[in-house]
Every structure is written in structure tokens, then in C-alpha cells.
mmCIF file of C-alpha atoms in Angstrom:
data_model
loop_
_atom_site.group_PDB
_atom_site.id
_atom_site.type_symbol
_atom_site.label_atom_id
_atom_site.label_comp_id
_atom_site.label_asym_id
_atom_site.label_seq_id
_atom_site.Cartn_x
_atom_site.Cartn_y
_atom_site.Cartn_z
ATOM 1 C CA MET G 1 20.671 -10.295 -10.060
ATOM 2 C CA GLU G 2 18.035 -11.980 -12.096
ATOM 3 C CA GLU G 3 18.270 -15.828 -11.705
ATOM 4 C CA ALA G 4 19.110 -17.478 -15.142
ATOM 5 C CA VAL G 5 16.303 -19.389 -16.808
ATOM 6 C CA GLN G 6 17.358 -23.101 -17.756
ATOM 7 C CA PHE G 7 16.642 -24.555 -21.016
ATOM 8 C CA SER G 8 14.830 -27.091 -19.349
ATOM 9 C CA GLU G 9 12.382 -24.382 -18.129
ATOM 10 C CA ILE G 10 11.483 -23.669 -21.681
ATOM 11 C CA SER G 11 11.901 -26.790 -23.725
ATOM 12 C CA ASP G 12 8.312 -27.657 -23.087
ATOM 13 C CA CYS G 13 6.598 -24.535 -23.678
ATOM 14 C CA LYS G 14 3.996 -24.675 -26.148
ATOM 15 C CA ILE G 15 4.959 -23.218 -29.498
ATOM 16 C CA LEU G 16 2.151 -22.742 -32.112
ATOM 17 C CA ILE G 17 3.510 -22.515 -36.021
ATOM 18 C CA VAL G 18 1.214 -21.078 -38.506
ATOM 19 C CA ASP G 19 2.054 -21.125 -42.253
ATOM 20 C CA ASP G 20 0.252 -22.065 -45.209
ATOM 21 C CA VAL G 21 3.266 -23.699 -47.123
ATOM 22 C CA ALA G 22 3.432 -27.176 -45.351
ATOM 23 C CA VAL G 23 7.030 -27.326 -46.345
ATOM 24 C CA LEU G 24 7.926 -24.281 -44.098
ATOM 25 C CA ARG G 25 5.746 -25.897 -41.458
ATOM 26 C CA THR G 26 7.761 -28.807 -41.317
ATOM 27 C CA LEU G 27 11.028 -27.025 -41.566
ATOM 28 C CA ILE G 28 10.650 -24.738 -38.614
ATOM 29 C CA GLN G 29 9.191 -27.928 -36.731
ATOM 30 C CA THR G 30 12.136 -30.034 -37.261
ATOM 31 C CA CYS G 31 14.523 -27.113 -36.636
ATOM 32 C CA LEU G 32 13.095 -26.614 -33.297
ATOM 33 C CA MET G 33 12.859 -30.121 -32.469
ATOM 34 C CA LYS G 34 16.480 -30.851 -32.924
ATOM 35 C CA ALA G 35 17.087 -27.535 -30.724
ATOM 36 C CA GLY G 36 15.276 -29.641 -28.076
ATOM 37 C CA PHE G 37 11.949 -28.211 -28.294
ATOM 38 C CA ASN G 38 9.314 -30.924 -27.780
ATOM 39 C CA ASN G 39 5.819 -29.415 -27.290
ATOM 40 C CA LEU G 40 5.271 -28.000 -30.930
ATOM 41 C CA HIS G 41 1.796 -27.622 -32.776
ATOM 42 C CA LEU G 42 0.948 -26.626 -36.243
ATOM 43 C CA ALA G 43 -1.735 -24.366 -38.047
ATOM 44 C CA GLU G 44 -2.176 -23.882 -41.793
ATOM 45 C CA ASN G 45 -3.942 -20.522 -41.705
ATOM 46 C CA GLY G 46 -4.991 -17.658 -39.591
ATOM 47 C CA ASP G 47 -8.734 -19.243 -38.844
ATOM 48 C CA GLU G 48 -6.893 -22.614 -37.867
ATOM 49 C CA ALA G 49 -4.475 -20.600 -35.699
ATOM 50 C CA LEU G 50 -7.122 -18.528 -33.722
ATOM 51 C CA GLN G 51 -9.126 -21.618 -33.016
ATOM 52 C CA LYS G 52 -6.287 -23.582 -31.787
ATOM 53 C CA LEU G 53 -5.142 -20.477 -29.789
ATOM 54 C CA ASP G 54 -8.037 -21.030 -27.434
ATOM 55 C CA GLU G 55 -7.395 -24.894 -27.537
ATOM 56 C CA LEU G 56 -3.897 -24.815 -26.486
ATOM 57 C CA SER G 57 -3.054 -21.494 -24.890
ATOM 58 C CA PRO G 58 0.332 -21.366 -26.580
ATOM 59 C CA ASP G 59 3.446 -19.882 -24.811
ATOM 60 C CA LEU G 60 4.659 -18.465 -28.268
ATOM 61 C CA LEU G 61 3.474 -18.134 -31.818
ATOM 62 C CA ILE G 62 5.410 -18.122 -34.869
ATOM 63 C CA LEU G 63 3.246 -16.885 -37.586
ATOM 64 C CA ASP G 64 3.585 -15.918 -41.417
ATOM 65 C CA ILE G 65 2.270 -12.890 -42.785
ATOM 66 C CA VAL G 66 1.182 -13.989 -46.164
ATOM 67 C CA MET G 67 -1.821 -16.259 -45.918
ATOM 68 C CA PRO G 68 -5.036 -17.027 -47.375
ATOM 69 C CA GLY G 69 -8.074 -15.619 -45.678
ATOM 70 C CA ILE G 70 -7.058 -14.088 -42.441
ATOM 71 C CA ASP G 71 -3.766 -13.062 -42.882
ATOM 72 C CA GLY G 72 -0.836 -12.695 -40.167
ATOM 73 C CA PHE G 73 -1.650 -8.913 -39.728
ATOM 74 C CA GLU G 74 -5.252 -9.568 -38.925
ATOM 75 C CA VAL G 75 -4.398 -12.713 -36.545
ATOM 76 C CA CYS G 76 -1.925 -10.252 -34.471
ATOM 77 C CA ARG G 77 -4.523 -7.623 -34.185
ATOM 78 C CA ARG G 78 -7.258 -10.041 -32.889
ATOM 79 C CA ILE G 79 -4.594 -11.544 -30.469
ATOM 80 C CA ARG G 80 -3.713 -8.212 -29.292
ATOM 81 C CA SER G 81 -7.200 -7.017 -28.755
ATOM 82 C CA SER G 82 -7.691 -10.040 -26.326
ATOM 83 C CA LYS G 83 -6.793 -9.282 -22.699
ATOM 84 C CA LYS G 84 -6.071 -13.071 -22.257
ATOM 85 C CA TYR G 85 -3.448 -13.168 -24.923
ATOM 86 C CA ALA G 86 -1.958 -9.476 -24.742
ATOM 87 C CA ASN G 87 1.312 -10.536 -23.760
ATOM 88 C CA LEU G 88 1.696 -13.658 -25.912
ATOM 89 C CA PRO G 89 4.978 -13.578 -27.571
ATOM 90 C CA ILE G 90 4.587 -13.231 -31.411
ATOM 91 C CA LEU G 91 7.462 -14.002 -34.038
ATOM 92 C CA ILE G 92 6.483 -12.876 -37.442
ATOM 93 C CA GLN G 93 7.968 -14.635 -40.479
ATOM 94 C CA THR G 94 8.427 -12.092 -43.443
ATOM 95 C CA GLY G 95 10.466 -11.737 -46.555
ATOM 96 C CA MET G 96 9.708 -7.924 -46.459
ATOM 97 C CA GLU G 97 12.662 -5.578 -47.165
ATOM 98 C CA ALA G 98 10.967 -1.939 -47.009
ATOM 99 C CA THR G 99 11.342 -0.479 -43.516
ATOM 100 C CA GLN G 100 7.622 0.890 -43.559
ATOM 101 C CA GLU G 101 6.404 -2.778 -44.293
ATOM 102 C CA ARG G 102 8.582 -3.979 -41.493
ATOM 103 C CA ALA G 103 7.364 -1.430 -39.377
ATOM 104 C CA GLN G 104 3.856 -2.371 -39.712
ATOM 105 C CA VAL G 105 4.580 -5.755 -38.058
ATOM 106 C CA PHE G 106 5.517 -4.163 -34.879
ATOM 107 C CA GLU G 107 2.779 -1.723 -35.264
ATOM 108 C CA VAL G 108 0.145 -4.724 -35.245
ATOM 109 C CA GLY G 109 1.771 -6.266 -31.857
ATOM 110 C CA ALA G 110 4.504 -8.620 -33.040
ATOM 111 C CA ASN G 111 7.327 -8.985 -30.606
ATOM 112 C CA ASP G 112 10.143 -9.833 -33.360
ATOM 113 C CA LEU G 113 10.811 -10.777 -36.980
ATOM 114 C CA ILE G 114 12.008 -14.149 -38.308
ATOM 115 C CA PRO G 115 13.615 -13.068 -42.013
ATOM 116 C CA LYS G 116 13.056 -15.321 -44.954
ATOM 117 C CA PRO G 117 14.809 -17.094 -46.118
ATOM 118 C CA LEU G 118 14.902 -18.917 -42.742
ATOM 119 C CA ASN G 119 18.375 -19.087 -40.939
ATOM 120 C CA VAL G 120 17.942 -21.912 -38.441
ATOM 121 C CA TYR G 121 20.451 -20.513 -35.909
ATOM 122 C CA GLU G 122 18.546 -17.137 -35.939
ATOM 123 C CA LEU G 123 15.354 -19.036 -35.592
ATOM 124 C CA VAL G 124 16.338 -21.153 -32.484
ATOM 125 C CA ALA G 125 17.981 -18.015 -30.953
ATOM 126 C CA ARG G 126 14.871 -15.749 -31.268
ATOM 127 C CA VAL G 127 12.618 -18.357 -29.985
ATOM 128 C CA LYS G 128 14.759 -18.964 -26.928
ATOM 129 C CA LEU G 129 14.918 -15.309 -26.404
ATOM 130 C CA GLN G 130 11.155 -14.700 -26.460
ATOM 131 C CA LEU G 131 10.440 -17.739 -23.987
ATOM 132 C CA HIS G 132 13.325 -16.787 -21.798
ATOM 133 C CA ASN G 133 11.638 -13.213 -21.602
ATOM 134 C CA LEU G 134 8.333 -14.830 -20.994
ATOM 135 C CA ILE G 135 9.634 -17.071 -18.180
ATOM 136 C CA LEU G 136 10.945 -13.978 -16.523
ATOM 137 C CA GLN G 137 7.783 -12.220 -16.730
ATOM 138 C CA ARG G 138 6.003 -14.899 -15.316
ATOM 139 C CA ARG G 139 8.490 -15.077 -12.319
ATOM 140 C CA ASP G 140 8.010 -11.289 -11.842
ATOM 141 C CA LYS G 141 4.347 -11.667 -11.812
ATOM 142 C CA ALA G 142 4.298 -14.632 -9.333
ATOM 143 C CA TYR G 143 6.798 -12.698 -6.898
ATOM 144 C CA GLN G 144 4.527 -9.525 -7.173
ATOM 145 C CA ALA G 145 0.960 -11.702 -6.563
ATOM 146 C CA ARG G 146 3.139 -13.472 -3.647
ATOM 147 C CA MET G 147 4.315 -10.109 -2.368
ATOM 148 C CA ILE G 148 0.762 -8.595 -2.441
ATOM 149 C CA GLN G 149 -0.626 -11.633 -0.688
ATOM 150 C CA GLU G 150 1.886 -11.388 2.142
ATOM 151 C CA LEU G 151 1.405 -7.526 2.531
ATOM 152 C CA ALA G 152 -2.018 -8.066 2.943
ATOM 153 C CA SER G 153 -1.488 -10.467 5.629
ATOM 154 C CA ALA G 154 0.755 -8.094 7.387
ATOM 155 C CA ARG G 155 -1.697 -5.474 7.172
ATOM 156 C CA VAL G 156 -4.243 -7.761 8.765
ATOM 157 C CA ILE G 157 -1.720 -8.197 11.386
ATOM 158 C CA GLN G 158 -1.034 -4.566 11.849
ATOM 159 C CA GLU G 159 -4.446 -3.569 12.096
ATOM 160 C CA SER G 160 -4.797 -6.245 15.069
ATOM 161 C CA LEU G 161 -2.295 -4.072 16.932
ATOM 162 C CA LEU G 162 -5.105 -1.225 17.139
ATOM 163 C CA PRO G 163 -7.514 -1.183 19.721
ATOM 164 C CA THR G 164 -10.394 -3.450 18.927
ATOM 165 C CA THR G 165 -14.081 -2.664 19.000
ATOM 166 C CA GLU G 166 -14.672 -4.508 21.942
ATOM 167 C CA THR G 167 -11.868 -2.651 23.737
ATOM 168 C CA ILE G 168 -13.272 0.657 22.559
ATOM 169 C CA ASN G 169 -16.645 -0.094 23.790
ATOM 170 C CA GLN G 170 -15.624 -1.446 26.950
ATOM 171 C CA VAL G 171 -13.701 2.107 27.639
ATOM 172 C CA GLN G 172 -17.104 3.998 26.502
ATOM 173 C CA LYS G 173 -18.918 1.829 28.841
ATOM 174 C CA ASN G 174 -16.734 2.265 31.861
ATOM 175 C CA PHE G 175 -16.252 6.083 31.538
ATOM 176 C CA ASN G 176 -18.520 8.972 30.567
ATOM 177 C CA ILE G 177 -16.776 9.104 27.152
ATOM 178 C CA SER G 178 -17.224 8.925 23.455
ATOM 179 C CA ILE G 179 -14.260 7.599 21.180
ATOM 180 C CA GLN G 180 -14.175 8.083 17.291
ATOM 181 C CA SER G 181 -11.229 6.572 15.597
ATOM 182 C CA TYR G 182 -9.973 6.255 11.849
ATOM 183 C CA TRP G 183 -6.680 4.462 10.777
ATOM 184 C CA GLN G 184 -5.580 4.056 7.213
ATOM 185 C CA ALA G 185 -2.369 3.216 5.945
ATOM 186 C CA SER G 186 -0.839 5.280 2.919
ATOM 187 C CA SER G 187 0.130 2.006 1.155
ATOM 188 C CA GLU G 188 -0.372 -1.818 1.991
ATOM 189 C CA LEU G 189 1.387 -0.856 5.548
ATOM 190 C CA GLY G 190 1.963 1.988 7.775
ATOM 191 C CA GLY G 191 3.931 3.664 10.366
ATOM 192 C CA ASP G 192 0.940 5.018 12.429
ATOM 193 C CA LEU G 193 -0.347 3.267 15.748
ATOM 194 C CA TRP G 194 -2.400 4.384 18.513
ATOM 195 C CA GLY G 195 -3.657 2.671 21.900
ATOM 196 C CA MET G 196 -5.321 3.131 25.191
ATOM 197 C CA GLN G 197 -5.642 1.262 28.262
ATOM 198 C CA GLN G 198 -7.741 1.562 31.484
ATOM 199 C CA ILE G 199 -5.525 2.304 34.496
ATOM 200 C CA ASP G 200 -8.235 2.423 37.235
ATOM 201 C CA GLU G 201 -11.818 3.156 37.712
ATOM 202 C CA ASN G 202 -11.409 6.772 37.227
ATOM 203 C CA ARG G 203 -8.407 7.022 34.631
ATOM 204 C CA PHE G 204 -7.413 5.669 31.222
ATOM 205 C CA GLY G 205 -4.376 6.327 29.154
ATOM 206 C CA PHE G 206 -4.039 6.632 25.255
ATOM 207 C CA PHE G 207 -1.226 7.400 22.702
ATOM 208 C CA ILE G 208 -0.824 8.003 19.124
ATOM 209 C CA ILE G 209 2.700 7.438 17.473
ATOM 210 C CA ASP G 210 3.739 8.388 14.058
ATOM 211 C CA PHE G 211 7.029 6.676 12.707
ATOM 212 C CA SER G 212 8.921 8.709 9.955
ATOM 213 C CA GLY G 213 8.425 7.477 6.506
ATOM 214 C CA HIS G 214 5.760 4.721 5.481
ATOM 215 C CA GLY G 215 5.657 1.219 4.082
ATOM 216 C CA VAL G 216 7.124 -1.819 5.492
ATOM 217 C CA VAL G 217 10.113 0.031 7.509
ATOM 218 C CA SER G 218 7.631 2.019 9.321
ATOM 219 C CA ALA G 219 5.324 -0.667 9.844
ATOM 220 C CA LEU G 220 8.055 -3.144 11.458
ATOM 221 C CA ASN G 221 8.442 -0.075 14.044
ATOM 222 C CA THR G 222 4.917 -0.246 15.078
ATOM 223 C CA PHE G 223 5.190 -3.984 15.802
ATOM 224 C CA ARG G 224 8.493 -3.071 17.771
ATOM 225 C CA LEU G 225 6.626 -0.574 19.874
ATOM 226 C CA HIS G 226 3.729 -2.557 20.306
ATOM 227 C CA THR G 227 5.860 -5.357 21.592
ATOM 228 C CA LEU G 228 7.731 -3.030 23.998
ATOM 229 C CA ILE G 229 4.290 -1.479 25.641
ATOM 230 C CA ASN G 230 3.027 -5.012 25.999
ATOM 231 C CA GLU G 231 6.277 -6.657 27.620
ATOM 232 C CA SER G 232 7.763 -3.643 29.282
ATOM 233 C CA HIS G 233 4.952 -2.858 32.100
ATOM 234 C CA LEU G 234 5.006 0.785 31.007
ATOM 235 C CA ASN G 235 3.647 3.222 33.915
ATOM 236 C CA TRP G 236 0.363 4.249 31.970
ATOM 237 C CA GLU G 237 -0.443 6.715 34.823
ATOM 238 C CA ASP G 238 2.837 8.899 34.147
ATOM 239 C CA PRO G 239 2.831 9.749 30.306
ATOM 240 C CA LYS G 240 6.486 11.206 30.945
ATOM 241 C CA SER G 241 7.847 7.920 31.926
ATOM 242 C CA CYS G 242 6.103 6.106 29.122
ATOM 243 C CA LEU G 243 7.912 8.507 26.592
ATOM 244 C CA ASP G 244 11.015 8.278 28.454
ATOM 245 C CA ALA G 245 11.036 4.482 28.207
ATOM 246 C CA VAL G 246 9.813 4.418 24.450
ATOM 247 C CA ASN G 247 12.714 6.848 23.694
ATOM 248 C CA ALA G 248 15.267 4.826 25.335
ATOM 249 C CA HIS G 249 14.000 1.746 23.703
ATOM 250 C CA LEU G 250 13.695 3.356 19.932
ATOM 251 C CA THR G 251 17.347 5.060 20.163
ATOM 252 C CA LYS G 252 18.644 1.751 20.328
ATOM 253 C CA VAL G 253 16.728 -0.186 17.590
ATOM 254 C CA LEU G 254 15.940 2.603 15.046
ATOM 255 C CA ALA G 255 18.359 3.506 12.282
ATOM 256 C CA VAL G 256 20.062 6.864 12.661
ATOM 257 C CA GLU G 257 17.546 8.744 10.044
ATOM 258 C CA GLN G 258 14.470 6.913 11.772
ATOM 259 C CA PHE G 259 12.359 8.876 14.663
ATOM 260 C CA ALA G 260 8.607 9.209 15.549
ATOM 261 C CA THR G 261 6.367 11.901 17.099
ATOM 262 C CA LEU G 262 4.225 10.691 20.075
ATOM 263 C CA PHE G 263 1.663 12.085 22.313
ATOM 264 C CA TRP G 264 0.670 10.081 25.326
ATOM 265 C CA ALA G 265 -2.132 11.383 27.553
ATOM 266 C CA VAL G 266 -4.219 10.242 30.785
ATOM 267 C CA ILE G 267 -7.925 11.382 31.022
ATOM 268 C CA ASP G 268 -8.986 11.505 34.948
ATOM 269 C CA GLU G 269 -12.578 11.937 35.272
ATOM 270 C CA LYS G 270 -12.417 12.279 38.949
ATOM 271 C CA GLU G 271 -9.982 15.067 38.807
ATOM 272 C CA ASN G 272 -11.339 16.546 35.626
ATOM 273 C CA THR G 273 -7.885 16.758 34.247
ATOM 274 C CA LEU G 274 -6.045 15.807 31.265
ATOM 275 C CA THR G 275 -2.083 14.846 31.874
ATOM 276 C CA TYR G 276 0.188 14.587 28.784
ATOM 277 C CA ALA G 277 3.542 14.344 27.494
ATOM 278 C CA ALA G 278 4.374 15.060 23.769
ATOM 279 C CA ALA G 279 7.338 14.353 21.341
ATOM 280 C CA ALA G 280 6.851 16.753 18.555
ATOM 281 C CA ALA G 281 3.532 15.407 18.065
ATOM 282 C CA PRO G 282 1.232 17.547 15.732
ATOM 283 C CA PRO G 283 -0.980 20.189 17.720
ATOM 284 C CA VAL G 284 -3.482 18.777 19.810
ATOM 285 C CA ALA G 285 -6.859 20.298 19.748
ATOM 286 C CA VAL G 286 -8.726 20.667 23.002
ATOM 287 C CA CYS G 287 -12.139 22.044 24.056
ATOM 288 C CA ARG G 288 -13.135 22.509 27.625
ATOM 289 C CA GLY G 289 -16.227 22.692 29.390
ATOM 290 C CA GLY G 290 -18.060 23.405 26.218
ATOM 291 C CA ASP G 291 -15.993 26.616 25.413
ATOM 292 C CA VAL G 292 -16.308 26.232 21.725
ATOM 293 C CA PRO G 293 -14.659 29.796 20.784
ATOM 294 C CA GLY G 294 -11.837 28.958 23.228
ATOM 295 C CA ILE G 295 -10.835 25.655 21.174
ATOM 296 C CA GLU G 296 -7.067 25.677 21.071
ATOM 297 C CA PHE G 297 -4.112 23.584 20.329
ATOM 298 C CA ILE G 298 -1.948 22.651 23.177
ATOM 299 C CA ASP G 299 1.883 22.586 23.379
ATOM 300 C CA THR G 300 3.294 19.231 21.879
ATOM 301 C CA ALA G 301 6.524 20.449 21.586
ATOM 302 C CA GLY G 302 9.633 18.137 22.401
ATOM 303 C CA LEU G 303 12.235 16.086 20.648
ATOM 304 C CA PRO G 304 10.671 13.155 18.522
ATOM 305 C CA VAL G 305 11.613 9.773 20.220
ATOM 306 C CA GLY G 306 14.250 7.634 18.944
ATOM 307 C CA ILE G 307 16.874 10.381 18.472
ATOM 308 C CA MET G 308 18.731 11.129 21.859
ATOM 309 C CA ASN G 309 18.266 8.823 24.803
ATOM 310 C CA THR G 310 19.161 11.382 27.197
ATOM 311 C CA TYR G 311 16.384 13.934 26.342
ATOM 312 C CA GLU G 312 14.158 14.613 29.271
ATOM 313 C CA TYR G 313 10.440 14.877 28.728
ATOM 314 C CA SER G 314 7.710 16.315 31.019
ATOM 315 C CA ASN G 315 4.163 15.918 32.148
ATOM 316 C CA LYS G 316 1.740 18.784 31.546
ATOM 317 C CA VAL G 317 -1.658 19.088 33.143
ATOM 318 C CA ILE G 318 -4.873 20.770 31.849
ATOM 319 C CA GLU G 319 -8.224 20.974 32.853
ATOM 320 C CA PHE G 320 -10.629 18.276 31.114
ATOM 321 C CA PRO G 321 -14.179 18.734 32.748
ATOM 322 C CA PRO G 322 -17.457 17.252 31.397
ATOM 323 C CA ASN G 323 -18.533 18.932 28.040
ATOM 324 C CA SER G 324 -14.886 18.731 26.492
ATOM 325 C CA PHE G 325 -12.832 16.828 23.703
ATOM 326 C CA VAL G 326 -9.335 16.067 22.966
ATOM 327 C CA PHE G 327 -8.655 15.773 19.364
ATOM 328 C CA VAL G 328 -5.714 13.732 18.158
ATOM 329 C CA TYR G 329 -4.242 12.882 14.645
ATOM 330 C CA SER G 330 -1.209 12.244 12.512
ATOM 331 C CA ASP G 331 0.242 14.927 10.229
ATOM 332 C CA ALA G 332 -1.363 13.669 6.889
ATOM 333 C CA LEU G 333 -4.282 15.406 7.882
ATOM 334 C CA ILE G 334 -2.987 18.918 7.634
ATOM 335 C CA GLU G 335 -0.049 18.181 4.975
ATOM 336 C CA SER G 336 -2.137 16.333 2.447
ATOM 337 C CA PRO G 337 -2.675 18.616 -0.604
ATOM 338 C CA ASP G 338 -6.010 19.210 -2.573
ATOM 339 C CA ALA G 339 -6.449 19.673 -6.205
ATOM 340 C CA GLU G 340 -5.053 22.857 -6.059
ATOM 341 C CA GLY G 341 -1.911 21.967 -4.127
ATOM 342 C CA LYS G 342 -3.290 23.415 -0.654
ATOM 343 C CA MET G 343 -3.005 21.928 2.544
ATOM 344 C CA TRP G 344 -5.184 22.610 5.824
ATOM 345 C CA GLU G 345 -2.455 23.412 8.009
ATOM 346 C CA GLU G 346 -2.960 23.939 11.691
ATOM 347 C CA LYS G 347 -4.870 27.071 11.038
ATOM 348 C CA GLY G 348 -6.964 25.342 8.756
ATOM 349 C CA LEU G 349 -7.762 22.176 10.662
ATOM 350 C CA LEU G 350 -8.513 24.554 13.802
ATOM 351 C CA GLN G 351 -11.033 26.575 12.060
ATOM 352 C CA ARG G 352 -12.752 23.462 10.714
ATOM 353 C CA ILE G 353 -12.721 21.727 14.171
ATOM 354 C CA LYS G 354 -14.615 25.000 15.697
ATOM 355 C CA LYS G 355 -16.922 24.942 12.860
ATOM 356 C CA TYR G 356 -18.090 21.458 13.236
ATOM 357 C CA ALA G 357 -18.098 21.766 17.050
ATOM 358 C CA VAL G 358 -21.253 24.125 16.780
ATOM 359 C CA GLU G 359 -22.929 21.234 15.553
ATOM 360 C CA GLY G 360 -21.891 18.901 18.253
ATOM 361 C CA PHE G 361 -18.732 17.301 19.463
ATOM 362 C CA GLU G 362 -19.416 14.032 18.185
ATOM 363 C CA ASN G 363 -19.806 15.682 14.585
ATOM 364 C CA ILE G 364 -16.260 16.909 14.579
ATOM 365 C CA GLN G 365 -14.415 13.635 13.808
ATOM 366 C CA PRO G 366 -16.784 12.032 10.897
ATOM 367 C CA ARG G 367 -17.430 15.726 9.405
ATOM 368 C CA LEU G 368 -13.592 16.371 9.218
ATOM 369 C CA LEU G 369 -12.867 12.983 7.939
ATOM 370 C CA ASP G 370 -15.575 13.202 5.154
ATOM 371 C CA GLU G 371 -14.348 16.733 4.226
ATOM 372 C CA PHE G 372 -10.850 15.434 3.973
ATOM 373 C CA LEU G 373 -11.405 12.218 2.066
ATOM 374 C CA LYS G 374 -13.384 14.343 -0.373
ATOM 375 C CA THR G 375 -11.004 16.893 -1.112
ATOM 376 C CA ALA G 376 -7.478 15.492 -0.733
ATOM 377 C CA ILE G 377 -5.669 14.010 -3.818
ATOM 378 C CA HIS G 378 -5.592 10.309 -3.416
ATOM 379 C CA PRO G 379 -3.753 8.328 -2.701
ATOM 380 C CA ILE G 380 -3.031 9.984 0.482
ATOM 381 C CA PRO G 381 0.836 10.572 0.829
ATOM 382 C CA ASP G 382 1.148 9.602 4.456
ATOM 383 C CA ASP G 383 -0.671 7.298 6.813
ATOM 384 C CA LEU G 384 -3.797 8.879 8.338
ATOM 385 C CA THR G 385 -5.096 8.397 12.018
ATOM 386 C CA ILE G 386 -7.698 10.788 13.525
ATOM 387 C CA ILE G 387 -9.128 9.997 17.107
ATOM 388 C CA ASN G 388 -11.601 12.201 19.192
ATOM 389 C CA PHE G 389 -12.344 11.702 22.644
ATOM 390 C CA VAL G 390 -15.588 13.436 23.561
ATOM 391 C CA ARG G 391 -16.488 13.890 27.425
ATOM 392 C CA PRO G 392 -20.046 14.711 27.227
ATOM 393 C CA ASN G 393 -22.054 16.608 29.809
ATOM 394 C CA GLU G 394 -22.672 14.554 32.856
ATOM 395 C CA PRO G 395 -26.637 13.552 32.933
#
């Protein structure tokens, strides 16, 4: 419910009264002073009104229509043509009776009419109403500005949950691996998260999770998961146990309609293997030993985490020798429509991966991303994460 505006909040608002008849200017000024308004200013004509507009930056304008020189209609037009005063409340004094003439008052940008001869009670009521609305608009604008600032700060914090450039570079240095990553929230905050950790001199693990929905609620879930990973001492060398732990935790804290898809894997350079467990993640593309025609999606089926804590996940192991890659992503990549309403879907993505793989595995992620961002309708309807782990030929 909107908080009420107190009279003390509008009594000091600057009101500019414009009328070429001195008696009417004084009458309006006196009526408003008796009603409690104390920041009143006068102008004799349109030229003086426009001059004082910049000097005072009034909160409300009470404007006569028929004046020598620049009339009230033209004053309104000029005010509304200025971005600075586009929302300035304008009350027009008019004795016009014809419907068409009264409509013209609103066509030039006035907010309301004060009929002549002047009714003191109606004048005060209309002034209060316009200033009341002005204060509410300012509150709303200030609230929106604060929310934008707070969401921007929250986004910076969320991005800090992702692997840093330093972390990525360190893993690339310690292993014969190239890592290309992209993360973008569909709004200020997102529900995608990925991470990785070195296990020992031969192995490192990584995961990608996509919480249902996007925005603030999904972002809060990424914070929950990050806290779990940091504080629960997960067994990174066993993807199944990591999924079990994440699932057990999320089923306790997520609302009934919330869940997440998850892919967790370990690359072992000594054994030349990729060990993984999945919870309904988008199909993961893998190439092994340079076999571009044999690039395929591996099985990522399973129950999403956060739904049922008794579900049993399992590990799968595939060969992952030099000259291989594993390409993981969130479903925005295959479910975002282009200008014709078409989506890549799994088939279209696999075709593109094979096409770009011919140019070199390290070209897959940047070329795919470039094509996607050029063809998909913006804003992208969901959070987007794309990571390609490329294991080149051994020197």
C-alpha cells in the first residue's frame, strides 16, 4: 500500500503563478497562502514564465491561457518540448466552455483545468492533488534508482562467485587445457553458476548449474549453492557424491516449484578420462581424440536437483585423451528464438559445433557465441553460460 503524502511534504513546493491580470495573480496567491502553501512565485506573462522556469525549477505551474505575447498554449508546448520539464505539473486557468477548446488544453500538455470564475476550494484541491502525485512520482523514481544501484552491486557480488581470470589461468598453467567461458544474466541477476577446482596434479573438476527461472530468486539460490560448496568440503573427485550433497541441501531450502539442472565432471589427464554425473543438464558435447565427425552429446539425464532427496545419482566415465574437448552450456543457447522464431535446439547446436570444430577446437566457443548474439532476439530470455574445455594435442 502506498504511503500517504503528508501536507508538510507539499507545503513548501515551489508554485509559479502566471497571469497577466494582477488581481487574479494576487487572488490565487492569497488563496494558496491561506491554505498553507508558502513558496509562491509570480509571473505576468508567458515570456517571464519561461524565464523564471529556469531560475526557479518550480514544482507546479498555474498558467492562464489568454495573455499578450506568448499565450498559455505556447508556454505549454515549449515546456513539454523540454526533457527537463516534461513531467512538470501544469494547471490551466480557463473560462472556455466549448469541449473542443477544453480538449486543446490537454493536447498541449496540461495536467488539469481550473475553471473561471475561480472556486477557491477547487483550486486548493487540484493543487494538492497535483503535488501529491508529484511526490509519489519522486518517491517511485528514487525507489527505482535505489533498486538499480542495489541490483548493480548484487550483480558485482554474483559475478565474483564465478571463477576469476587468475583461477582460470592457473588451471590452464597446471594442466594442458584451454578454457573459454562466457556468463551473462538475462536481467540484472541470474540463476546460472559455474565453478572449478584443482583436485591434484592430474585432475581438476568443474560444474555448471542452472536454477529454474531467473532474476533475484534464482540469484539467491546461486549464493546458497556457492556457500554450500565452500563450507561443505565436497569430494570433488567424485561427481556423484557432489550431486548427492547438492541435492540433499537444495531439497531442504528450495521452494516446491524450484529446482536446478546440474553437470559435474572431473578431467583426469593421467588416465585420459572424463568422469561425470548429471541432473537433467542440457546435453554436453564431447569430441575425443580429434574425431570431429564423431562429436556427440553424452547422456546427461537424471532428476533435477532440489526435487527429491532420495534420488540416486551415478558416475559415468568416458575416454578423454589429448585432442579432445567438452562443451557445456545453459539451455538459453538452444532455446532462445531468432527473428523468425526459430531456436537452435540440440540438433542445430551439434551441427554448428561440428562446423566450427573443423576450424580448430578453440574456435568453437567464440564462433558459436558470436553467431548466437547476432541472431538471437535481445534481450535474451534466460541466463546464458557457455564453457569449452579444450585439451589439445600433447607437444
